[in-house]
Amino acid sequence: MVQCKELVKSGKLKMDEFIKQLLKDSGVSDDMDAAVREQLQKDLTDRLTDFLNKRIVESMDEKTLAEFEQVIDQNGDDAAKIQTFIEQNVANREQIAASAILEFRALYLGDKA
Amino acid sequence: MDEIGIMPEDVLEEEAAVATTPPALPPDQVELTDEQLAEQLRGQVVDLSQGVQSEAIDASDEYINEQTRQRGVKGFLKRIWHGNITRDYIRQRETRRNKQEIIETQNLYAASGGTKEEHDAAASAVVTRFAEDFIHGGESNQDLAETEHGSELEHALKTLVKEYASGELDDDSLQEEKTRLLDSYGESISEADRKKGLLLADNVLEVARNARAAFEHGVGIDRIDQALSFRAGEARVGVRSQEWRDTADRVLEKLQGTRVGSLVNETTLSVAVGVAVSAGKFTVRKAAMAAAATLGMGVGAGALAGLRERLRVKQERQLHARQRAEGQEMPEGSAKRREQLEATMYEAVPASSLIDSLSASATALEGDVNPEELAEIVAQLSHAQTRVLMSDEQNADFIRFDDHEGVEQQRLNLDRLIAQVKVALQQKIEGVEESVLQAAGFVSGSVDQTIAGLSQLTAEIMSADVSDKDRVFRKLQRNRTLKMAAVGFVSGVTIGVAMQEVRAAVSSDMQGVFEHAQPGQRRTTLAGLFHHDQVPSGQTLSEHLAPQSINEHTSMVLPEGTHLQQVDGAYHLIGANGKTISEHVGFDGSGHLDSQTQAVLAGKGYHFHDAIQQYQTTHTEVTQVNVPAEQYMHDHPGEFTAVHRQLWYDNNTPKFDRNELKLWWGGEGGNGVDANGNYVFNVAHMTQGGSFHGDQAANYQQLIAEHKMAIALSVDKGTQSHVIMVPIDSNGNAVIDKNSFAGQALFENSNDHAVFNGAYAEAVQLTGTGQNGETTMRMLATYGGSGQPHNYTDTITNVITENHERVITTIDAPIMTDLPTEIAPVLPIYSRRGLERLATRGAATPGEYYMYGSASPEEIEQQLRETLPSLLEDPGTEVRTGEAVAWYRELAKEKNGDEYVEDVDKSITDSQELLEIGDDTKAIVAIPVAGLSEAENIFSTLSLYGQQPEEDVRSTVVLLNVNWQEELGTTPEAQEKVQQLLAEVQRAREAFPGLKIAVVQSTFTAQQKQRGGGAIGLVTRRLYDSAILAVDRAIKEGRMSPDHELAILRNDADAGGISRGYIGRMTGAVLQPGIDAAVGRIKWGIDKVKGMPGLALALQFEEGVRTAGLRARGKGFEADIPTSGPNTGVRVSTLAAVGSIGFDPDDTGAGTDDLRLGKRIRSVRKRTSPLHRERYRQEHRGIMRGWSRYVTGVGETGEEDPVTVATGATIDSDPSRLEGMYRTGQPISAAWNDFDQGEEGSKHRSAYLPEVRTDEKITPDNFEAVLGYVEFQINELIGGYGIDPRFAEMQLRRSFPPARPGELGSDGNEELYESVIDASGTLTFKFTDLGKRVMLKRLTRNNRGRFDPMGSRRVRVNYGRYVRPMGADIPLPRTSRLMEAVK
């Protein structure tokens, strides 16, 4: 994976900035109604989150997946615990996440990617 | 009497029919025990929702597989799109749609093309299983009242059943109310858990009917109420292999139900987004860094591609396991992926064989069994039970069912048999001696314990197999993962780089490797590696030169080192290196750089900005105006002196004297005008002492010397306070310029003498300034004038001031730098082919004769576009001929071009017979005729139609498409063959003058043939198009009414015989209401194969199967009535409305001309076909329907087949192809396999015939071998055509009915053959010993025992003639069945 330290150090870019850029790259007009744009951003963010999660889940082997299911059953709304499980059991999560985000971008933009 | 003694239909037995009706209700009993009543009134509701999801996923997986199986460029792109990039999205989308369809239609098998009946049968089996307490692992069943919302439902159902039982409700109301109650119950369950309540099955109607029956037989309502019970269960439907897939999906669903959001924390997300955004922005300065980043990501992409593949291989294994467990077979031919997965399949046993063995055990237990047999039964029981339990527990399939829709019924059967055998076994061993039981392997006399012990052993063996297979799978998975990781890396990088270049080529913001750099661009990774030209960085240099004026409106401040060069009036901007920056530096009207210059400079990174400088200019405007003197005085006050007259030197006298009179004219001779024309006054004649007043005196000379004396000119009396002072010189002259105001206005030259027109000219002493600033003066002398000054031409001078702006344009030179390099995206876009298609048990591959075959999505899509819209909309509609053929004409233009249609029209115009088609035409016999080879046959074929009944001949046109391959038709020999053929056609016209024979000619190229895989489709399309468009012309030209119907009869050019009245019978069959097409019987060369009884026997079977399809379907067997080339009729309206046989140029080989037609017709007419399913899917895509019922039409069954059999419409077709196969040891079922490989349009029918053909003599020594060969041929027909075993059995019974009483010693009804159905469901047969002997007899002797070989018999029966040397003592039939062709 790219070790663009300078870029990471220069700013931890947030998801919403990425989404905004994505919308811009897809040709969404700046004149769009603010409320609509906001909704669009939220929907896209939710979709990206789901997509990312799917890739993370798919990367797990059976044993890990079974354990993960138990964690969810027991700690359904405790995001911290669930994320901790991921940290401890999915070593290459950054790589998976970055690739998923790129893949999502490619999917979303189609031939504009 | 039949040809080989086939029994009449009414004695055929029905054993081949498989019972599908559910068990009947118990017989009516006046007194039912409570237990019996409770059993009959045991209600059951079962939730099948689990099956909805798995069915939906299975269908979507198969959809993706179907998309990614396709070959060619389209297939490749589909494999990338469906197989990779959007695979997950499409899988989810399809799963969602499938689920919706299943729920809406309440048909579990809707997504896979199963019918509602199949769903009902499966649901019934599940409900029965639950009602009989056969609950499997993972299922549940409890009292309905104990479930949520269950008690209300139970109460309502009980009320419903009682009302129905007592007659308060009728059947319709019962159905309606039951549906309403269960729908409501399902909705309430779904609200609590959306994965439940989607699809319910029940036996409420059956229970209600049982209740009514009980009531009608005296059972009271109270007792009925007591006995009624309802339970609710959740079933696991379908095969078991599904665990992993469900786990991942389940986890994701659970996640969505939480508020967790992202699985990765903020830090990880930020890093990931950062990396992705940097890649997304694709900008780093160094190309090498970009390349490294690309490669770095490639590694990551490869690893992830590998991970993805690992998952997919697992999914494929699951899918393959499920499909195999549902009865699908491995395909013939190469199917590498499937074979790899097959090696990882757990060992599975067919359910049917378990059922058979348990049935046999149950039967055996009814009689005496010895210990060995007991042990065998126990082993079988244990085996079956273990497999069931392990399948449930391990979510794997150790049992293979016959077919997808039959899983539940077989499962029920198996459960029942296990229970039945167990009970029977337990009963059997009671009272048996311990030693005997031990010998049989029983453990302490307990069936359960004994089975448990054996099961453990069985389970261990099966588990070992599981481990082995899992190990094989892991190796496969590892290999595929590694391979895909490499593919993902390479393809990801390569494709990413390539896509980047493609984007650069079409985008102006990126420099590709083959392009020049432009400012503002980024460059691709490749460009960054290979190009080094710099571009403006966006920043500029700060040093400038001094402003340089260009014109009054413009100045420029240029960057240091640059200069403007004027060339031919235009400015060029030259850079420091002497290179021209801009060949044009221009300005607009306001002094700014014009747009062209701006564009050039901006394009090179130069910046420019303007400053505006304000400045003023003045100028004088002089005008001449003729004004009165007063006006002039007003306008020029400065020229006048304000004066105050102090006194007059009057010399103390009242009259003018002394100096008072000495203001004389000067000038030439005292005329007041000098040599220059100026006017002159003179005072030189004054005397000293001549001017005094009182004591005041003035010395004029002194005054002149002191410049205190002047002439004061008053313009007029009214303005005398302001005078013009004219100085007096030392000579005493006061000169007035003639051009001055005074000169012009106050003087004139009259006859060379000055005339004074002012008021007063006064010689005055200037004494000083008064109080108000006026000049004081004393008058020495006064000269009076008229006081009427002239006007004066005044010169008015205006000074005008103007404000101006000057534009000062400053140009800043750019600082140059390298282009930012975009990191090539790593897109793991690789082509991923789906699994190969499996073969449905007993089904032939698509296109084979005897099954429907399945259309690919592309074929369906094509057919949707090639079908008359009104027919698509309403598959049951009657199509009007006029509408259909007119629409077809336009379709043909769209598909083949106007030129093609014009060509067809021309051939119609050239044919008088086609131009005469009208309302009296009932049939067009359409025959493709190979122009280079059918000259010998055509006359005899045409003679068959010429011999038809006169009224049929009158209303028929025979249409021949004489065709040949273009490249082969150019030689003189070829042309001669065509001419010979045409000559034969003409001979037929002359021999049968009533027969209308239309001839069209067409050619096809080798390329067309190769592209489509054969020529017969091309030729037949042209043939059908000629017929359809001829009908269209007839309607448009008023010769035929738009509602007229006629049949097109497709025959071949090599017929040897035909039924009497063939045309009438075929036409009649085709034009029946509700029928679109009809198939007539084909006999294969009755005369030609007369000497080959073995072949004749096999051919008879084949002939019978063709036309027995109707009968078979009537019995519920799967059978098709194929529309075949030699003998098929179709309505012209239908032919046109279904797009004829299609337009695909890539598919014109064998089968596309005939079999295709029936497929297309059925596909359109059957509402449940994949065509209509796809149409529905396209029309309703994305629309949520919730619980609403599906529109009427889908799921309807009982639709009649639009293709029927035309009885009495037989054609005796040339058997050469089949004979060739037979003689060369090949199966006759393969006769058309290489049909398209001929040099001409098709392989010649005699290709496999030997030059010398000998008869097949049957002798006692060889008859076994001959019959063995017949067995082979017939078994190949059954297997090769995929004939339903029940249908095959039916036809075998017809062909080889049991021995008659006394026949060769038989006591009657002894079977002549044995048949076996193997695990794949294919039937094979072989003659018994008796059968062989009987067949030998039947082949050589007639029913009376006379020597009468079958071949001769057939000729005699069909053609009413003898075959020498058979004796004429055997009577001929009064009327032969067929007419023979005339040579």
PDB file of N, CA and C in Angstrom, chain A residues 1-2 6-7 13 18 49 53-55 58 62 65 68-69 73 76-77 82-83 86-87 93-99 101-103 105-107, chain B residues 85-86 88 244 247 250-252 254 258-265 268 272-273 275-278 280 289 293 296-297 300 304 308 311 314 827:
ATOM      1  N   MET A   1       0.841  -1.198   0.000  1.00  0.00           N
ATOM      2  CA  MET A   1       0.000   0.000   0.000  1.00  0.00           C
ATOM      3  C   MET A   1       0.876   1.248   0.000  1.00  0.00           C
ATOM      4  N   VAL A   2       0.318   2.236  -0.619  1.00  0.00           N
ATOM      5  CA  VAL A   2       1.054   3.500  -0.742  1.00  0.00           C
ATOM      6  C   VAL A   2       1.365   4.059   0.625  1.00  0.00           C
ATOM      7  N   GLU A   6       3.477  11.904   3.566  1.00  0.00           N
ATOM      8  CA  GLU A   6       3.284  13.357   3.540  1.00  0.00           C
ATOM      9  C   GLU A   6       1.822  13.702   3.420  1.00  0.00           C
ATOM     10  N   LEU A   7       1.095  12.849   2.694  1.00  0.00           N
ATOM     11  CA  LEU A   7      -0.303  13.145   2.497  1.00  0.00           C
ATOM     12  C   LEU A   7      -1.124  12.813   3.731  1.00  0.00           C
ATOM     13  N   LEU A  13      -7.893  13.143   6.257  1.00  0.00           N
ATOM     14  CA  LEU A  13      -9.093  13.552   5.517  1.00  0.00           C
ATOM     15  C   LEU A  13     -10.282  12.758   5.964  1.00  0.00           C
ATOM     16  N   PHE A  18     -14.137  13.271   1.326  1.00  0.00           N
ATOM     17  CA  PHE A  18     -14.018  12.315   0.215  1.00  0.00           C
ATOM     18  C   PHE A  18     -15.326  12.256  -0.555  1.00  0.00           C
ATOM     19  N   THR A  49     -20.172   3.217   3.741  1.00  0.00           N
ATOM     20  CA  THR A  49     -19.950   2.520   5.009  1.00  0.00           C
ATOM     21  C   THR A  49     -20.374   1.064   4.880  1.00  0.00           C
ATOM     22  N   ASN A  53     -17.919  -2.128   5.127  1.00  0.00           N
ATOM     23  CA  ASN A  53     -18.175  -3.176   6.117  1.00  0.00           C
ATOM     24  C   ASN A  53     -18.243  -4.530   5.446  1.00  0.00           C
ATOM     25  N   LYS A  54     -18.887  -4.572   4.292  1.00  0.00           N
ATOM     26  CA  LYS A  54     -19.028  -5.844   3.575  1.00  0.00           C
ATOM     27  C   LYS A  54     -17.659  -6.411   3.236  1.00  0.00           C
ATOM     28  N   ARG A  55     -16.788  -5.548   2.785  1.00  0.00           N
ATOM     29  CA  ARG A  55     -15.449  -6.023   2.420  1.00  0.00           C
ATOM     30  C   ARG A  55     -14.694  -6.505   3.647  1.00  0.00           C
ATOM     31  N   GLU A  58     -16.133  -9.884   4.525  1.00  0.00           N
ATOM     32  CA  GLU A  58     -15.736 -10.909   3.555  1.00  0.00           C
ATOM     33  C   GLU A  58     -14.296 -11.349   3.727  1.00  0.00           C
ATOM     34  N   GLU A  62     -13.798 -18.363   8.433  1.00  0.00           N
ATOM     35  CA  GLU A  62     -15.015 -18.876   9.086  1.00  0.00           C
ATOM     36  C   GLU A  62     -14.995 -18.701  10.590  1.00  0.00           C
ATOM     37  N   LEU A  65     -15.355 -15.177  11.572  1.00  0.00           N
ATOM     38  CA  LEU A  65     -16.709 -14.713  11.268  1.00  0.00           C
ATOM     39  C   LEU A  65     -17.682 -15.186  12.332  1.00  0.00           C
ATOM     40  N   PHE A  68     -17.149 -13.207  15.353  1.00  0.00           N
ATOM     41  CA  PHE A  68     -17.652 -11.842  15.127  1.00  0.00           C
ATOM     42  C   PHE A  68     -19.163 -11.801  15.290  1.00  0.00           C
ATOM     43  N   GLU A  69     -19.816 -12.829  14.778  1.00  0.00           N
ATOM     44  CA  GLU A  69     -21.269 -12.866  14.909  1.00  0.00           C
ATOM     45  C   GLU A  69     -21.671 -12.874  16.376  1.00  0.00           C
ATOM     46  N   ASP A  73     -23.942 -10.261  18.422  1.00  0.00           N
ATOM     47  CA  ASP A  73     -25.118 -10.688  19.190  1.00  0.00           C
ATOM     48  C   ASP A  73     -25.051 -10.160  20.616  1.00  0.00           C
ATOM     49  N   GLY A  76     -24.429  -5.637  20.408  1.00  0.00           N
ATOM     50  CA  GLY A  76     -24.975  -5.084  19.165  1.00  0.00           C
ATOM     51  C   GLY A  76     -24.742  -3.606  18.950  1.00  0.00           C
ATOM     52  N   ASP A  77     -24.913  -2.805  19.990  1.00  0.00           N
ATOM     53  CA  ASP A  77     -24.840  -1.367  19.783  1.00  0.00           C
ATOM     54  C   ASP A  77     -23.559  -0.754  20.318  1.00  0.00           C
ATOM     55  N   ILE A  82     -17.120  -3.577  19.004  1.00  0.00           N
ATOM     56  CA  ILE A  82     -17.091  -4.198  17.671  1.00  0.00           C
ATOM     57  C   ILE A  82     -15.860  -3.752  16.912  1.00  0.00           C
ATOM     58  N   GLN A  83     -15.562  -2.487  16.999  1.00  0.00           N
ATOM     59  CA  GLN A  83     -14.369  -1.991  16.300  1.00  0.00           C
ATOM     60  C   GLN A  83     -13.091  -2.558  16.904  1.00  0.00           C
ATOM     61  N   ILE A  86     -12.488  -5.844  15.458  1.00  0.00           N
ATOM     62  CA  ILE A  86     -11.929  -5.725  14.108  1.00  0.00           C
ATOM     63  C   ILE A  86     -10.439  -5.404  14.190  1.00  0.00           C
ATOM     64  N   GLU A  87     -10.090  -4.488  15.065  1.00  0.00           N
ATOM     65  CA  GLU A  87      -8.675  -4.105  15.213  1.00  0.00           C
ATOM     66  C   GLU A  87      -7.827  -5.306  15.580  1.00  0.00           C
ATOM     67  N   ARG A  93      -6.765  -4.234   7.866  1.00  0.00           N
ATOM     68  CA  ARG A  93      -8.028  -3.517   7.711  1.00  0.00           C
ATOM     69  C   ARG A  93      -7.845  -2.192   6.975  1.00  0.00           C
ATOM     70  N   GLU A  94      -6.704  -1.535   7.170  1.00  0.00           N
ATOM     71  CA  GLU A  94      -6.493  -0.259   6.479  1.00  0.00           C
ATOM     72  C   GLU A  94      -6.414  -0.497   4.971  1.00  0.00           C
ATOM     73  N   GLN A  95      -5.713  -1.537   4.650  1.00  0.00           N
ATOM     74  CA  GLN A  95      -5.565  -1.888   3.240  1.00  0.00           C
ATOM     75  C   GLN A  95      -6.923  -2.230   2.630  1.00  0.00           C
ATOM     76  N   ILE A  96      -7.669  -3.024   3.368  1.00  0.00           N
ATOM     77  CA  ILE A  96      -8.989  -3.426   2.880  1.00  0.00           C
ATOM     78  C   ILE A  96      -9.867  -2.203   2.736  1.00  0.00           C
ATOM     79  N   ALA A  97      -9.820  -1.338   3.732  1.00  0.00           N
ATOM     80  CA  ALA A  97     -10.690  -0.160   3.715  1.00  0.00           C
ATOM     81  C   ALA A  97     -10.310   0.766   2.562  1.00  0.00           C
ATOM     82  N   ALA A  98      -9.013   0.997   2.402  1.00  0.00           N
ATOM     83  CA  ALA A  98      -8.576   1.889   1.320  1.00  0.00           C
ATOM     84  C   ALA A  98      -8.972   1.333  -0.033  1.00  0.00           C
ATOM     85  N   SER A  99      -8.774   0.046  -0.188  1.00  0.00           N
ATOM     86  CA  SER A  99      -9.123  -0.576  -1.460  1.00  0.00           C
ATOM     87  C   SER A  99     -10.625  -0.532  -1.684  1.00  0.00           C
ATOM     88  N   ILE A 101     -12.651   1.704  -0.558  1.00  0.00           N
ATOM     89  CA  ILE A 101     -13.033   3.085  -0.884  1.00  0.00           C
ATOM     90  C   ILE A 101     -12.715   3.371  -2.346  1.00  0.00           C
ATOM     91  N   LEU A 102     -11.567   2.925  -2.770  1.00  0.00           N
ATOM     92  CA  LEU A 102     -11.202   3.103  -4.182  1.00  0.00           C
ATOM     93  C   LEU A 102     -12.166   2.368  -5.095  1.00  0.00           C
ATOM     94  N   GLU A 103     -12.494   1.173  -4.697  1.00  0.00           N
ATOM     95  CA  GLU A 103     -13.408   0.358  -5.505  1.00  0.00           C
ATOM     96  C   GLU A 103     -14.776   1.027  -5.574  1.00  0.00           C
ATOM     97  N   ARG A 105     -15.333   4.162  -5.307  1.00  0.00           N
ATOM     98  CA  ARG A 105     -15.195   5.323  -6.178  1.00  0.00           C
ATOM     99  C   ARG A 105     -15.291   4.908  -7.649  1.00  0.00           C
ATOM    100  N   ALA A 106     -14.598   3.847  -7.967  1.00  0.00           N
ATOM    101  CA  ALA A 106     -14.616   3.356  -9.348  1.00  0.00           C
ATOM    102  C   ALA A 106     -16.030   2.941  -9.741  1.00  0.00           C
ATOM    103  N   LEU A 107     -16.716   2.282  -8.819  1.00  0.00           N
ATOM    104  CA  LEU A 107     -18.083   1.841  -9.095  1.00  0.00           C
ATOM    105  C   LEU A 107     -18.984   3.039  -9.311  1.00  0.00           C
TER     106      LEU A 107
ATOM    107  N   ILE B  85     -16.705  -6.536 -11.400  1.00  0.00           N
ATOM    108  CA  ILE B  85     -16.906  -5.202 -10.832  1.00  0.00           C
ATOM    109  C   ILE B  85     -18.208  -5.105 -10.058  1.00  0.00           C
ATOM    110  N   THR B  86     -19.274  -5.433 -10.709  1.00  0.00           N
ATOM    111  CA  THR B  86     -20.549  -5.194 -10.050  1.00  0.00           C
ATOM    112  C   THR B  86     -21.201  -6.500  -9.628  1.00  0.00           C
ATOM    113  N   ASP B  88     -21.211  -8.157  -6.896  1.00  0.00           N
ATOM    114  CA  ASP B  88     -21.930  -8.105  -5.622  1.00  0.00           C
ATOM    115  C   ASP B  88     -23.201  -7.290  -5.752  1.00  0.00           C
ATOM    116  N   TRP B 244     -22.036 -21.199   4.987  1.00  0.00           N
ATOM    117  CA  TRP B 244     -21.129 -20.049   5.048  1.00  0.00           C
ATOM    118  C   TRP B 244     -21.753 -18.821   4.434  1.00  0.00           C
ATOM    119  N   THR B 247     -23.962 -17.219   6.723  1.00  0.00           N
ATOM    120  CA  THR B 247     -23.325 -16.592   7.888  1.00  0.00           C
ATOM    121  C   THR B 247     -22.877 -15.178   7.540  1.00  0.00           C
ATOM    122  N   ARG B 250     -25.785 -13.084   7.044  1.00  0.00           N
ATOM    123  CA  ARG B 250     -26.478 -12.892   8.318  1.00  0.00           C
ATOM    124  C   ARG B 250     -25.768 -11.837   9.143  1.00  0.00           C
ATOM    125  N   VAL B 251     -24.456 -11.935   9.162  1.00  0.00           N
ATOM    126  CA  VAL B 251     -23.668 -10.968   9.949  1.00  0.00           C
ATOM    127  C   VAL B 251     -23.896  -9.565   9.421  1.00  0.00           C
ATOM    128  N   LEU B 252     -23.896  -9.439   8.110  1.00  0.00           N
ATOM    129  CA  LEU B 252     -24.085  -8.109   7.531  1.00  0.00           C
ATOM    130  C   LEU B 252     -25.475  -7.576   7.847  1.00  0.00           C
ATOM    131  N   LYS B 254     -27.219  -8.325  10.452  1.00  0.00           N
ATOM    132  CA  LYS B 254     -27.243  -7.948  11.869  1.00  0.00           C
ATOM    133  C   LYS B 254     -26.577  -6.591  12.071  1.00  0.00           C
ATOM    134  N   THR B 258     -27.856  -2.725  13.697  1.00  0.00           N
ATOM    135  CA  THR B 258     -27.278  -2.032  14.861  1.00  0.00           C
ATOM    136  C   THR B 258     -27.017  -0.582  14.496  1.00  0.00           C
ATOM    137  N   ARG B 259     -26.471   0.123  15.481  1.00  0.00           N
ATOM    138  CA  ARG B 259     -26.117   1.521  15.198  1.00  0.00           C
ATOM    139  C   ARG B 259     -24.600   1.677  15.097  1.00  0.00           C
ATOM    140  N   VAL B 260     -23.957   0.598  14.765  1.00  0.00           N
ATOM    141  CA  VAL B 260     -22.499   0.614  14.796  1.00  0.00           C
ATOM    142  C   VAL B 260     -21.919   1.530  13.716  1.00  0.00           C
ATOM    143  N   GLY B 261     -22.476   1.487  12.567  1.00  0.00           N
ATOM    144  CA  GLY B 261     -21.897   2.300  11.494  1.00  0.00           C
ATOM    145  C   GLY B 261     -20.680   1.597  10.920  1.00  0.00           C
ATOM    146  N   SER B 262     -19.587   2.310  10.857  1.00  0.00           N
ATOM    147  CA  SER B 262     -18.389   1.731  10.255  1.00  0.00           C
ATOM    148  C   SER B 262     -17.741   0.734  11.204  1.00  0.00           C
ATOM    149  N   LEU B 263     -17.255  -0.335  10.618  1.00  0.00           N
ATOM    150  CA  LEU B 263     -16.581  -1.355  11.421  1.00  0.00           C
ATOM    151  C   LEU B 263     -15.170  -0.920  11.809  1.00  0.00           C
ATOM    152  N   VAL B 264     -14.617  -0.008  11.056  1.00  0.00           N
ATOM    153  CA  VAL B 264     -13.261   0.445  11.376  1.00  0.00           C
ATOM    154  C   VAL B 264     -13.347   1.769  12.114  1.00  0.00           C
ATOM    155  N   ASN B 265     -12.396   1.960  13.019  1.00  0.00           N
ATOM    156  CA  ASN B 265     -12.462   3.175  13.829  1.00  0.00           C
ATOM    157  C   ASN B 265     -11.985   4.380  13.038  1.00  0.00           C
ATOM    158  N   THR B 268      -8.326   4.345  11.571  1.00  0.00           N
ATOM    159  CA  THR B 268      -8.199   3.498  10.384  1.00  0.00           C
ATOM    160  C   THR B 268      -8.892   4.140   9.200  1.00  0.00           C
ATOM    161  N   ALA B 272      -7.243   5.278   5.746  1.00  0.00           N
ATOM    162  CA  ALA B 272      -7.737   4.653   4.510  1.00  0.00           C
ATOM    163  C   ALA B 272      -8.262   5.710   3.552  1.00  0.00           C
ATOM    164  N   VAL B 273      -9.023   6.629   4.085  1.00  0.00           N
ATOM    165  CA  VAL B 273      -9.547   7.691   3.218  1.00  0.00           C
ATOM    166  C   VAL B 273      -8.405   8.530   2.677  1.00  0.00           C
ATOM    167  N   VAL B 275      -5.355   7.645   2.079  1.00  0.00           N
ATOM    168  CA  VAL B 275      -4.683   6.924   0.991  1.00  0.00           C
ATOM    169  C   VAL B 275      -5.556   6.936  -0.251  1.00  0.00           C
ATOM    170  N   ALA B 276      -6.803   6.698  -0.048  1.00  0.00           N
ATOM    171  CA  ALA B 276      -7.706   6.618  -1.194  1.00  0.00           C
ATOM    172  C   ALA B 276      -7.850   7.977  -1.863  1.00  0.00           C
ATOM    173  N   VAL B 277      -7.926   9.017  -1.064  1.00  0.00           N
ATOM    174  CA  VAL B 277      -8.079  10.350  -1.648  1.00  0.00           C
ATOM    175  C   VAL B 277      -6.815  10.748  -2.391  1.00  0.00           C
ATOM    176  N   SER B 278      -5.697  10.421  -1.805  1.00  0.00           N
ATOM    177  CA  SER B 278      -4.466  10.771  -2.520  1.00  0.00           C
ATOM    178  C   SER B 278      -4.413  10.041  -3.839  1.00  0.00           C
ATOM    179  N   GLY B 280      -7.082   9.094  -5.266  1.00  0.00           N
ATOM    180  CA  GLY B 280      -8.192   9.666  -6.019  1.00  0.00           C
ATOM    181  C   GLY B 280      -7.816  10.980  -6.660  1.00  0.00           C
ATOM    182  N   MET B 289       7.543   8.124  -8.055  1.00  0.00           N
ATOM    183  CA  MET B 289       6.767   7.901  -6.836  1.00  0.00           C
ATOM    184  C   MET B 289       5.362   7.433  -7.198  1.00  0.00           C
ATOM    185  N   ALA B 293       3.727   4.023  -6.230  1.00  0.00           N
ATOM    186  CA  ALA B 293       2.439   3.976  -5.529  1.00  0.00           C
ATOM    187  C   ALA B 293       1.482   3.042  -6.251  1.00  0.00           C
ATOM    188  N   GLY B 296       2.559  -0.334  -5.557  1.00  0.00           N
ATOM    189  CA  GLY B 296       2.231  -0.661  -4.173  1.00  0.00           C
ATOM    190  C   GLY B 296       0.768  -1.040  -4.037  1.00  0.00           C
ATOM    191  N   MET B 297      -0.043  -0.245  -4.679  1.00  0.00           N
ATOM    192  CA  MET B 297      -1.467  -0.530  -4.602  1.00  0.00           C
ATOM    193  C   MET B 297      -1.797  -1.811  -5.341  1.00  0.00           C
ATOM    194  N   GLY B 300      -1.498  -4.549  -3.107  1.00  0.00           N
ATOM    195  CA  GLY B 300      -2.667  -4.599  -2.238  1.00  0.00           C
ATOM    196  C   GLY B 300      -3.879  -5.127  -2.975  1.00  0.00           C
ATOM    197  N   LEU B 304      -6.122  -8.421  -2.219  1.00  0.00           N
ATOM    198  CA  LEU B 304      -7.568  -8.364  -2.019  1.00  0.00           C
ATOM    199  C   LEU B 304      -8.303  -9.155  -3.081  1.00  0.00           C
ATOM    200  N   ARG B 308     -10.932 -12.005  -2.310  1.00  0.00           N
ATOM    201  CA  ARG B 308     -12.243 -12.053  -2.944  1.00  0.00           C
ATOM    202  C   ARG B 308     -12.465 -13.397  -3.607  1.00  0.00           C
ATOM    203  N   LEU B 311     -13.369 -16.171  -1.293  1.00  0.00           N
ATOM    204  CA  LEU B 311     -14.790 -16.154  -0.955  1.00  0.00           C
ATOM    205  C   LEU B 311     -15.621 -16.721  -2.098  1.00  0.00           C
ATOM    206  N   LYS B 314     -15.566 -20.378  -2.563  1.00  0.00           N
ATOM    207  CA  LYS B 314     -16.386 -21.026  -1.540  1.00  0.00           C
ATOM    208  C   LYS B 314     -17.855 -20.946  -1.926  1.00  0.00           C
ATOM    209  N   LEU B 827      -7.254  -0.966 -10.677  1.00  0.00           N
ATOM    210  CA  LEU B 827      -8.619  -1.446 -10.745  1.00  0.00           C
ATOM    211  C   LEU B 827      -8.590  -2.942 -11.001  1.00  0.00           C
TER     212      LEU B 827
END
